[in-house]
Amino acid sequence: MIVTEADLRDQLRRPTAGARVTVPAGARLSPSATDFVKQWGLVVSHDGAVTATSGPSSPAPRERDWDTASTFPVHLAGEVPKCVSCGSPVEHKADALTQLNAAHYALKTHPRIRLRGQVDSLHAQVLLIQRLARQHDEPDLAQDLGTIAAYCRELTSAEYNERPVADLHLRDWDAERIHQATHDPRGVLGVEHLTIDQDAPELQHWLNLARADSRQIEITALEAFPSPHHPYGASICHAFNRLSSTFYFLQLRLFASERA
């Protein structure tokens, strides 16, 4: 059973730091519910067994709890949200404003909002490639693309909730092994570095496009979080660096399977 943020909010008229919420024994929290618990430092009771969180000041990256079905990623919290530019409460949101985080609005030209929009486009692209992989009878590739789609949602959740992002894993491949495979494809996968042309299969072109787009998004992330010491932005920038490598890894592995 998956407990969502909406389920937790139903138990609380108004979130307060350290409040107690109850979930059924054995239930798992969705990514947004996990963020909600950490944001408010909630105490989670699993039908009597209590788990105290570390509180809102010390969020940490998750492992694989982000690899779940899609849920709506952003919510308002607290009193009337404020404008991030002037600090005034926003009673009526103008068209040019959107949520920056749970308590603030920002102009849609804000660097983080631009980044968020590009991640949204990449997420849509990954879902399309996943569908094409299924149509081309590539179930393993489709499964990995589903994981990457979930990771796009994890990236949005981390940016919105202002916390470090979790590491990306594909089934038996962790981020370090993927990175190694893209630098030594012959040693790891038994194929040379890959370049494609007009004769390459359709899926190779789509994966190559996603790889190129993720490299551009990394630049946008670096513009939004320029400091390598940013408490959570640095991990997001690094994640996009590794995400582009992950798409190249999928290209290499698809090429290797075609040659087998």
PDB file of C-alpha atoms in Angstrom:
ATOM      1  CA  MET A   1       0.000   0.000   0.000  1.00  0.00           C
ATOM      2  CA  ILE A   2       1.246   3.481  -0.920  1.00  0.00           C
ATOM      3  CA  VAL A   3       0.326   6.413   1.339  1.00  0.00           C
ATOM      4  CA  THR A   4       0.241   9.722  -0.547  1.00  0.00           C
ATOM      5  CA  GLU A   5       0.795  13.270   0.633  1.00  0.00           C
ATOM      6  CA  ALA A   6      -2.951  13.874   0.243  1.00  0.00           C
ATOM      7  CA  ASP A   7      -3.618  10.986   2.663  1.00  0.00           C
ATOM      8  CA  LEU A   8      -1.351  12.619   5.261  1.00  0.00           C
ATOM      9  CA  ARG A   9      -2.835  16.065   4.727  1.00  0.00           C
ATOM     10  CA  ASP A  10      -6.299  14.629   5.356  1.00  0.00           C
ATOM     11  CA  GLN A  11      -5.120  13.820   8.908  1.00  0.00           C
ATOM     12  CA  LEU A  12      -3.883  17.373   9.565  1.00  0.00           C
ATOM     13  CA  ARG A  13      -6.080  20.435   9.377  1.00  0.00           C
ATOM     14  CA  ARG A  14      -2.957  22.573   9.223  1.00  0.00           C
ATOM     15  CA  PRO A  15       0.589  21.113   9.151  1.00  0.00           C
ATOM     16  CA  THR A  16       2.715  21.913  12.185  1.00  0.00           C
ATOM     17  CA  ALA A  17       6.297  20.898  12.920  1.00  0.00           C
ATOM     18  CA  GLY A  18       6.497  17.617  14.843  1.00  0.00           C
ATOM     19  CA  ALA A  19       2.846  16.633  14.366  1.00  0.00           C
ATOM     20  CA  ARG A  20       1.938  12.940  14.395  1.00  0.00           C
ATOM     21  CA  VAL A  21       0.456  11.060  11.438  1.00  0.00           C
ATOM     22  CA  THR A  22      -0.591   7.413  11.284  1.00  0.00           C
ATOM     23  CA  VAL A  23      -0.138   5.004   8.385  1.00  0.00           C
ATOM     24  CA  PRO A  24      -1.082   1.315   8.134  1.00  0.00           C
ATOM     25  CA  ALA A  25       1.552  -1.249   9.113  1.00  0.00           C
ATOM     26  CA  GLY A  26       3.705  -2.169   6.139  1.00  0.00           C
ATOM     27  CA  ALA A  27       2.608   0.816   4.059  1.00  0.00           C
ATOM     28  CA  ARG A  28       5.115   2.871   2.062  1.00  0.00           C
ATOM     29  CA  LEU A  29       5.149   6.629   1.654  1.00  0.00           C
ATOM     30  CA  SER A  30       5.049   8.086  -1.858  1.00  0.00           C
ATOM     31  CA  PRO A  31       7.913  10.472  -2.786  1.00  0.00           C
ATOM     32  CA  SER A  32       5.726  13.532  -2.190  1.00  0.00           C
ATOM     33  CA  ALA A  33       4.536  12.108   1.161  1.00  0.00           C
ATOM     34  CA  THR A  34       8.158  11.489   2.178  1.00  0.00           C
ATOM     35  CA  ASP A  35       9.012  15.094   1.293  1.00  0.00           C
ATOM     36  CA  PHE A  36       5.988  16.314   3.261  1.00  0.00           C
ATOM     37  CA  VAL A  37       7.076  14.342   6.345  1.00  0.00           C
ATOM     38  CA  LYS A  38      10.631  15.694   6.144  1.00  0.00           C
ATOM     39  CA  GLN A  39       9.495  19.252   5.449  1.00  0.00           C
ATOM     40  CA  TRP A  40       7.422  19.412   8.635  1.00  0.00           C
ATOM     41  CA  GLY A  41       9.469  16.988  10.759  1.00  0.00           C
ATOM     42  CA  LEU A  42       6.388  14.812  11.247  1.00  0.00           C
ATOM     43  CA  VAL A  43       6.316  11.781  13.527  1.00  0.00           C
ATOM     44  CA  VAL A  44       5.023   8.771  11.583  1.00  0.00           C
ATOM     45  CA  SER A  45       3.181   6.048  13.504  1.00  0.00           C
ATOM     46  CA  HIS A  46       2.882   2.699  11.702  1.00  0.00           C
ATOM     47  CA  ASP A  47      -0.144   1.436  13.649  1.00  0.00           C
ATOM     48  CA  GLY A  48       1.675   1.905  16.944  1.00  0.00           C
ATOM     49  CA  ALA A  49       5.315   1.717  15.920  1.00  0.00           C
ATOM     50  CA  VAL A  50       6.667   5.263  15.873  1.00  0.00           C
ATOM     51  CA  THR A  51       9.280   6.615  13.463  1.00  0.00           C
ATOM     52  CA  ALA A  52      10.639  10.066  14.284  1.00  0.00           C
ATOM     53  CA  THR A  53      12.074  12.027  11.366  1.00  0.00           C
ATOM     54  CA  SER A  54      15.192  14.099  11.483  1.00  0.00           C
ATOM     55  CA  GLY A  55      13.138  17.249  11.114  1.00  0.00           C
ATOM     56  CA  PRO A  56      12.796  19.835   8.370  1.00  0.00           C
ATOM     57  CA  SER A  57      16.352  21.152   8.694  1.00  0.00           C
ATOM     58  CA  SER A  58      18.196  17.979   7.656  1.00  0.00           C
ATOM     59  CA  PRO A  59      16.659  16.313   4.592  1.00  0.00           C
ATOM     60  CA  ALA A  60      18.699  13.521   3.017  1.00  0.00           C
ATOM     61  CA  PRO A  61      18.741  11.804  -0.380  1.00  0.00           C
ATOM     62  CA  ARG A  62      16.581   8.706  -0.741  1.00  0.00           C
ATOM     63  CA  GLU A  63      17.630   5.428  -2.383  1.00  0.00           C
ATOM     64  CA  ARG A  64      14.835   3.870  -4.442  1.00  0.00           C
ATOM     65  CA  ASP A  65      11.628   5.161  -2.847  1.00  0.00           C
ATOM     66  CA  TRP A  66      11.339   7.585  -5.780  1.00  0.00           C
ATOM     67  CA  ASP A  67      10.872   4.739  -8.300  1.00  0.00           C
ATOM     68  CA  THR A  68       7.079   4.643  -8.025  1.00  0.00           C
ATOM     69  CA  ALA A  69       4.038   5.484 -10.109  1.00  0.00           C
ATOM     70  CA  SER A  70       3.473   9.129 -10.978  1.00  0.00           C
ATOM     71  CA  THR A  71       1.854  11.449  -8.440  1.00  0.00           C
ATOM     72  CA  PHE A  72       1.242  15.199  -8.617  1.00  0.00           C
ATOM     73  CA  PRO A  73       4.579  16.702  -7.490  1.00  0.00           C
ATOM     74  CA  VAL A  74       3.816  20.098  -5.952  1.00  0.00           C
ATOM     75  CA  HIS A  75       1.488  21.426  -3.251  1.00  0.00           C
ATOM     76  CA  LEU A  76       1.005  24.605  -1.254  1.00  0.00           C
ATOM     77  CA  ALA A  77       1.489  24.488   2.502  1.00  0.00           C
ATOM     78  CA  GLY A  78       1.187  26.780   5.484  1.00  0.00           C
ATOM     79  CA  GLU A  79      -0.480  30.174   5.461  1.00  0.00           C
ATOM     80  CA  VAL A  80      -0.901  32.488   2.453  1.00  0.00           C
ATOM     81  CA  PRO A  81       2.149  31.956   0.172  1.00  0.00           C
ATOM     82  CA  LYS A  82       4.502  34.895  -0.308  1.00  0.00           C
ATOM     83  CA  CYS A  83       6.153  36.409  -3.355  1.00  0.00           C
ATOM     84  CA  VAL A  84       9.824  35.410  -3.459  1.00  0.00           C
ATOM     85  CA  SER A  85      10.773  38.840  -4.895  1.00  0.00           C
ATOM     86  CA  CYS A  86       8.982  41.278  -2.613  1.00  0.00           C
ATOM     87  CA  GLY A  87       8.022  39.079   0.344  1.00  0.00           C
ATOM     88  CA  SER A  88       4.368  40.160   0.265  1.00  0.00           C
ATOM     89  CA  PRO A  89       1.541  37.630   0.680  1.00  0.00           C
ATOM     90  CA  VAL A  90      -0.005  36.552  -2.638  1.00  0.00           C
ATOM     91  CA  GLU A  91      -3.773  36.609  -2.182  1.00  0.00           C
ATOM     92  CA  HIS A  92      -4.521  36.295  -5.900  1.00  0.00           C
ATOM     93  CA  LYS A  93      -1.909  34.687  -8.144  1.00  0.00           C
ATOM     94  CA  ALA A  94      -1.113  36.598 -11.325  1.00  0.00           C
ATOM     95  CA  ASP A  95      -0.642  34.692 -14.591  1.00  0.00           C
ATOM     96  CA  ALA A  96       3.074  35.510 -14.551  1.00  0.00           C
ATOM     97  CA  LEU A  97       3.578  33.791 -11.181  1.00  0.00           C
ATOM     98  CA  THR A  98       3.878  30.113 -10.276  1.00  0.00           C
ATOM     99  CA  GLN A  99       4.843  28.080  -7.225  1.00  0.00           C
ATOM    100  CA  LEU A 100       8.555  28.106  -6.414  1.00  0.00           C
ATOM    101  CA  ASN A 101       8.122  25.920  -3.329  1.00  0.00           C
ATOM    102  CA  ALA A 102       5.432  25.091  -0.795  1.00  0.00           C
ATOM    103  CA  ALA A 103       5.337  28.614   0.639  1.00  0.00           C
ATOM    104  CA  HIS A 104       6.404  30.977  -2.166  1.00  0.00           C
ATOM    105  CA  TYR A 105       5.447  32.143  -5.643  1.00  0.00           C
ATOM    106  CA  ALA A 106       7.991  33.356  -8.206  1.00  0.00           C
ATOM    107  CA  LEU A 107       7.955  34.792 -11.725  1.00  0.00           C
ATOM    108  CA  LYS A 108       7.872  32.136 -14.425  1.00  0.00           C
ATOM    109  CA  THR A 109      11.186  33.517 -15.683  1.00  0.00           C
ATOM    110  CA  HIS A 110      12.909  32.446 -12.448  1.00  0.00           C
ATOM    111  CA  PRO A 111      15.898  30.146 -13.247  1.00  0.00           C
ATOM    112  CA  ARG A 112      14.437  27.296 -11.193  1.00  0.00           C
ATOM    113  CA  ILE A 113      11.107  27.543 -13.009  1.00  0.00           C
ATOM    114  CA  ARG A 114      12.897  27.402 -16.376  1.00  0.00           C
ATOM    115  CA  LEU A 115      14.749  24.315 -15.150  1.00  0.00           C
ATOM    116  CA  ARG A 116      11.514  22.740 -13.958  1.00  0.00           C
ATOM    117  CA  GLY A 117       9.877  23.288 -17.343  1.00  0.00           C
ATOM    118  CA  GLN A 118      12.770  21.610 -19.163  1.00  0.00           C
ATOM    119  CA  VAL A 119      12.619  18.615 -16.815  1.00  0.00           C
ATOM    120  CA  ASP A 120       8.887  18.381 -17.526  1.00  0.00           C
ATOM    121  CA  SER A 121       9.616  18.265 -21.268  1.00  0.00           C
ATOM    122  CA  LEU A 122      12.301  15.608 -20.771  1.00  0.00           C
ATOM    123  CA  HIS A 123       9.879  13.548 -18.673  1.00  0.00           C
ATOM    124  CA  ALA A 124       7.304  13.670 -21.478  1.00  0.00           C
ATOM    125  CA  GLN A 125       9.979  12.659 -23.994  1.00  0.00           C
ATOM    126  CA  VAL A 126      11.081   9.694 -21.874  1.00  0.00           C
ATOM    127  CA  LEU A 127       7.507   8.441 -21.591  1.00  0.00           C
ATOM    128  CA  LEU A 128       7.182   8.618 -25.381  1.00  0.00           C
ATOM    129  CA  ILE A 129      10.416   6.655 -25.881  1.00  0.00           C
ATOM    130  CA  GLN A 130       9.222   4.102 -23.326  1.00  0.00           C
ATOM    131  CA  ARG A 131       6.070   3.547 -25.375  1.00  0.00           C
ATOM    132  CA  LEU A 132       8.137   3.178 -28.546  1.00  0.00           C
ATOM    133  CA  ALA A 133      10.395   0.664 -26.795  1.00  0.00           C
ATOM    134  CA  ARG A 134       7.362  -1.450 -25.974  1.00  0.00           C
ATOM    135  CA  GLN A 135       6.170  -1.238 -29.575  1.00  0.00           C
ATOM    136  CA  HIS A 136       9.627  -2.371 -30.755  1.00  0.00           C
ATOM    137  CA  ASP A 137       9.569  -5.335 -28.319  1.00  0.00           C
ATOM    138  CA  GLU A 138      12.335  -3.998 -26.072  1.00  0.00           C
ATOM    139  CA  PRO A 139      10.892  -4.735 -22.600  1.00  0.00           C
ATOM    140  CA  ASP A 140      14.178  -4.238 -20.708  1.00  0.00           C
ATOM    141  CA  LEU A 141      14.709  -0.837 -22.299  1.00  0.00           C
ATOM    142  CA  ALA A 142      11.086   0.086 -21.577  1.00  0.00           C
ATOM    143  CA  GLN A 143      11.537  -0.851 -17.923  1.00  0.00           C
ATOM    144  CA  ASP A 144      14.677   1.265 -17.595  1.00  0.00           C
ATOM    145  CA  LEU A 145      12.971   4.206 -19.282  1.00  0.00           C
ATOM    146  CA  GLY A 146      10.131   3.892 -16.772  1.00  0.00           C
ATOM    147  CA  THR A 147      12.735   4.199 -14.016  1.00  0.00           C
ATOM    148  CA  ILE A 148      14.225   7.282 -15.709  1.00  0.00           C
ATOM    149  CA  ALA A 149      10.752   8.816 -15.985  1.00  0.00           C
ATOM    150  CA  ALA A 150      10.342   8.278 -12.244  1.00  0.00           C
ATOM    151  CA  TYR A 151      13.757   9.862 -11.740  1.00  0.00           C
ATOM    152  CA  CYS A 152      12.636  12.953 -13.663  1.00  0.00           C
ATOM    153  CA  ARG A 153       9.834  13.227 -11.105  1.00  0.00           C
ATOM    154  CA  GLU A 154      12.392  12.755  -8.319  1.00  0.00           C
ATOM    155  CA  LEU A 155      14.458  15.619  -9.771  1.00  0.00           C
ATOM    156  CA  THR A 156      11.403  17.881  -9.806  1.00  0.00           C
ATOM    157  CA  SER A 157      10.509  16.846  -6.269  1.00  0.00           C
ATOM    158  CA  ALA A 158      14.053  17.534  -5.011  1.00  0.00           C
ATOM    159  CA  GLU A 159      14.198  20.957  -6.660  1.00  0.00           C
ATOM    160  CA  TYR A 160      10.719  21.946  -5.477  1.00  0.00           C
ATOM    161  CA  ASN A 161      11.266  20.695  -1.911  1.00  0.00           C
ATOM    162  CA  GLU A 162      14.803  22.117  -1.803  1.00  0.00           C
ATOM    163  CA  ARG A 163      16.676  18.939  -0.857  1.00  0.00           C
ATOM    164  CA  PRO A 164      19.456  16.822  -2.369  1.00  0.00           C
ATOM    165  CA  VAL A 165      18.349  14.438  -5.087  1.00  0.00           C
ATOM    166  CA  ALA A 166      18.649  10.655  -4.738  1.00  0.00           C
ATOM    167  CA  ASP A 167      21.069   8.640  -6.868  1.00  0.00           C
ATOM    168  CA  LEU A 168      19.866   7.052 -10.106  1.00  0.00           C
ATOM    169  CA  HIS A 169      19.894   3.258 -10.352  1.00  0.00           C
ATOM    170  CA  LEU A 170      18.757   1.053 -13.239  1.00  0.00           C
ATOM    171  CA  ARG A 171      17.958  -2.436 -11.999  1.00  0.00           C
ATOM    172  CA  ASP A 172      21.427  -4.004 -11.443  1.00  0.00           C
ATOM    173  CA  TRP A 173      23.315  -0.901 -12.648  1.00  0.00           C
ATOM    174  CA  ASP A 174      24.179   1.851 -10.184  1.00  0.00           C
ATOM    175  CA  ALA A 175      25.367   5.326 -11.193  1.00  0.00           C
ATOM    176  CA  GLU A 176      29.068   4.441 -10.858  1.00  0.00           C
ATOM    177  CA  ARG A 177      28.843   1.318 -13.050  1.00  0.00           C
ATOM    178  CA  ILE A 178      26.869   3.248 -15.673  1.00  0.00           C
ATOM    179  CA  HIS A 179      29.524   5.971 -15.627  1.00  0.00           C
ATOM    180  CA  GLN A 180      32.247   3.340 -16.064  1.00  0.00           C
ATOM    181  CA  ALA A 181      30.414   1.717 -18.982  1.00  0.00           C
ATOM    182  CA  THR A 182      30.133   5.023 -20.857  1.00  0.00           C
ATOM    183  CA  HIS A 183      33.884   5.646 -20.486  1.00  0.00           C
ATOM    184  CA  ASP A 184      34.981   2.083 -21.274  1.00  0.00           C
ATOM    185  CA  PRO A 185      32.190   0.516 -23.340  1.00  0.00           C
ATOM    186  CA  ARG A 186      34.483  -2.147 -24.783  1.00  0.00           C
ATOM    187  CA  GLY A 187      35.633  -3.301 -21.368  1.00  0.00           C
ATOM    188  CA  VAL A 188      32.164  -3.260 -19.808  1.00  0.00           C
ATOM    189  CA  LEU A 189      29.749  -3.984 -22.660  1.00  0.00           C
ATOM    190  CA  GLY A 190      32.000  -5.370 -25.395  1.00  0.00           C
ATOM    191  CA  VAL A 191      31.297  -2.595 -27.935  1.00  0.00           C
ATOM    192  CA  GLU A 192      33.133   0.504 -29.103  1.00  0.00           C
ATOM    193  CA  HIS A 193      31.975   4.073 -28.484  1.00  0.00           C
ATOM    194  CA  LEU A 194      28.845   4.750 -30.521  1.00  0.00           C
ATOM    195  CA  THR A 195      28.042   7.308 -33.196  1.00  0.00           C
ATOM    196  CA  ILE A 196      24.837   7.088 -35.212  1.00  0.00           C
ATOM    197  CA  ASP A 197      23.675   8.208 -38.637  1.00  0.00           C
ATOM    198  CA  GLN A 198      20.481   8.123 -40.673  1.00  0.00           C
ATOM    199  CA  ASP A 199      20.643   4.328 -40.883  1.00  0.00           C
ATOM    200  CA  ALA A 200      20.506   3.813 -37.105  1.00  0.00           C
ATOM    201  CA  PRO A 201      17.303   2.310 -35.631  1.00  0.00           C
ATOM    202  CA  GLU A 202      14.574   4.726 -34.582  1.00  0.00           C
ATOM    203  CA  LEU A 203      15.054   4.040 -30.867  1.00  0.00           C
ATOM    204  CA  GLN A 204      18.717   5.038 -31.124  1.00  0.00           C
ATOM    205  CA  HIS A 205      17.702   8.439 -32.498  1.00  0.00           C
ATOM    206  CA  TRP A 206      15.176   9.010 -29.722  1.00  0.00           C
ATOM    207  CA  LEU A 207      17.662   8.021 -27.016  1.00  0.00           C
ATOM    208  CA  ASN A 208      20.281  10.259 -28.614  1.00  0.00           C
ATOM    209  CA  LEU A 209      17.846  13.177 -28.570  1.00  0.00           C
ATOM    210  CA  ALA A 210      17.113  12.607 -24.878  1.00  0.00           C
ATOM    211  CA  ARG A 211      20.861  12.443 -24.191  1.00  0.00           C
ATOM    212  CA  ALA A 212      21.435  15.765 -25.954  1.00  0.00           C
ATOM    213  CA  ASP A 213      18.472  17.424 -24.226  1.00  0.00           C
ATOM    214  CA  SER A 214      19.654  16.297 -20.790  1.00  0.00           C
ATOM    215  CA  ARG A 215      23.053  17.908 -21.481  1.00  0.00           C
ATOM    216  CA  GLN A 216      21.309  21.197 -22.230  1.00  0.00           C
ATOM    217  CA  ILE A 217      19.260  20.873 -19.047  1.00  0.00           C
ATOM    218  CA  GLU A 218      22.493  20.440 -17.091  1.00  0.00           C
ATOM    219  CA  ILE A 219      23.530  23.903 -18.327  1.00  0.00           C
ATOM    220  CA  THR A 220      20.203  25.358 -17.162  1.00  0.00           C
ATOM    221  CA  ALA A 221      20.701  23.664 -13.775  1.00  0.00           C
ATOM    222  CA  LEU A 222      24.174  25.193 -13.473  1.00  0.00           C
ATOM    223  CA  GLU A 223      22.669  28.609 -14.205  1.00  0.00           C
ATOM    224  CA  ALA A 224      20.037  28.060 -11.505  1.00  0.00           C
ATOM    225  CA  PHE A 225      22.571  26.699  -8.978  1.00  0.00           C
ATOM    226  CA  PRO A 226      25.983  28.133  -9.946  1.00  0.00           C
ATOM    227  CA  SER A 227      27.755  27.377  -6.665  1.00  0.00           C
ATOM    228  CA  PRO A 228      29.360  23.913  -6.353  1.00  0.00           C
ATOM    229  CA  HIS A 229      28.725  24.241  -2.608  1.00  0.00           C
ATOM    230  CA  HIS A 230      24.949  24.786  -2.863  1.00  0.00           C
ATOM    231  CA  PRO A 231      23.270  22.631  -0.175  1.00  0.00           C
ATOM    232  CA  TYR A 232      21.010  20.821  -2.635  1.00  0.00           C
ATOM    233  CA  GLY A 233      21.501  22.396  -6.077  1.00  0.00           C
ATOM    234  CA  ALA A 234      24.946  20.860  -6.509  1.00  0.00           C
ATOM    235  CA  SER A 235      23.468  17.360  -6.329  1.00  0.00           C
ATOM    236  CA  ILE A 236      20.838  18.294  -8.924  1.00  0.00           C
ATOM    237  CA  CYS A 237      23.496  19.590 -11.336  1.00  0.00           C
ATOM    238  CA  HIS A 238      25.532  16.422 -10.831  1.00  0.00           C
ATOM    239  CA  ALA A 239      22.428  14.299 -11.418  1.00  0.00           C
ATOM    240  CA  PHE A 240      21.892  15.841 -14.855  1.00  0.00           C
ATOM    241  CA  ASN A 241      25.530  15.196 -15.721  1.00  0.00           C
ATOM    242  CA  ARG A 242      25.018  11.527 -14.919  1.00  0.00           C
ATOM    243  CA  LEU A 243      21.585  11.430 -16.564  1.00  0.00           C
ATOM    244  CA  SER A 244      23.030  12.286 -19.965  1.00  0.00           C
ATOM    245  CA  SER A 245      25.547   9.462 -19.437  1.00  0.00           C
ATOM    246  CA  THR A 246      22.655   7.147 -18.588  1.00  0.00           C
ATOM    247  CA  PHE A 247      20.948   7.806 -21.921  1.00  0.00           C
ATOM    248  CA  TYR A 248      24.256   7.105 -23.692  1.00  0.00           C
ATOM    249  CA  PHE A 249      24.549   3.901 -21.657  1.00  0.00           C
ATOM    250  CA  LEU A 250      21.108   2.826 -22.913  1.00  0.00           C
ATOM    251  CA  GLN A 251      22.267   3.542 -26.468  1.00  0.00           C
ATOM    252  CA  LEU A 252      25.383   1.432 -25.972  1.00  0.00           C
ATOM    253  CA  ARG A 253      23.465  -1.430 -24.421  1.00  0.00           C
ATOM    254  CA  LEU A 254      20.849  -1.353 -27.203  1.00  0.00           C
ATOM    255  CA  PHE A 255      23.680  -1.427 -29.753  1.00  0.00           C
ATOM    256  CA  ALA A 256      25.301  -4.363 -27.951  1.00  0.00           C
ATOM    257  CA  SER A 257      22.023  -6.310 -27.942  1.00  0.00           C
ATOM    258  CA  GLU A 258      21.576  -5.689 -31.686  1.00  0.00           C
ATOM    259  CA  ARG A 259      25.021  -7.163 -32.350  1.00  0.00           C
ATOM    260  CA  ALA A 260      24.503 -10.215 -30.134  1.00  0.00           C
TER     261      ALA A 260
END
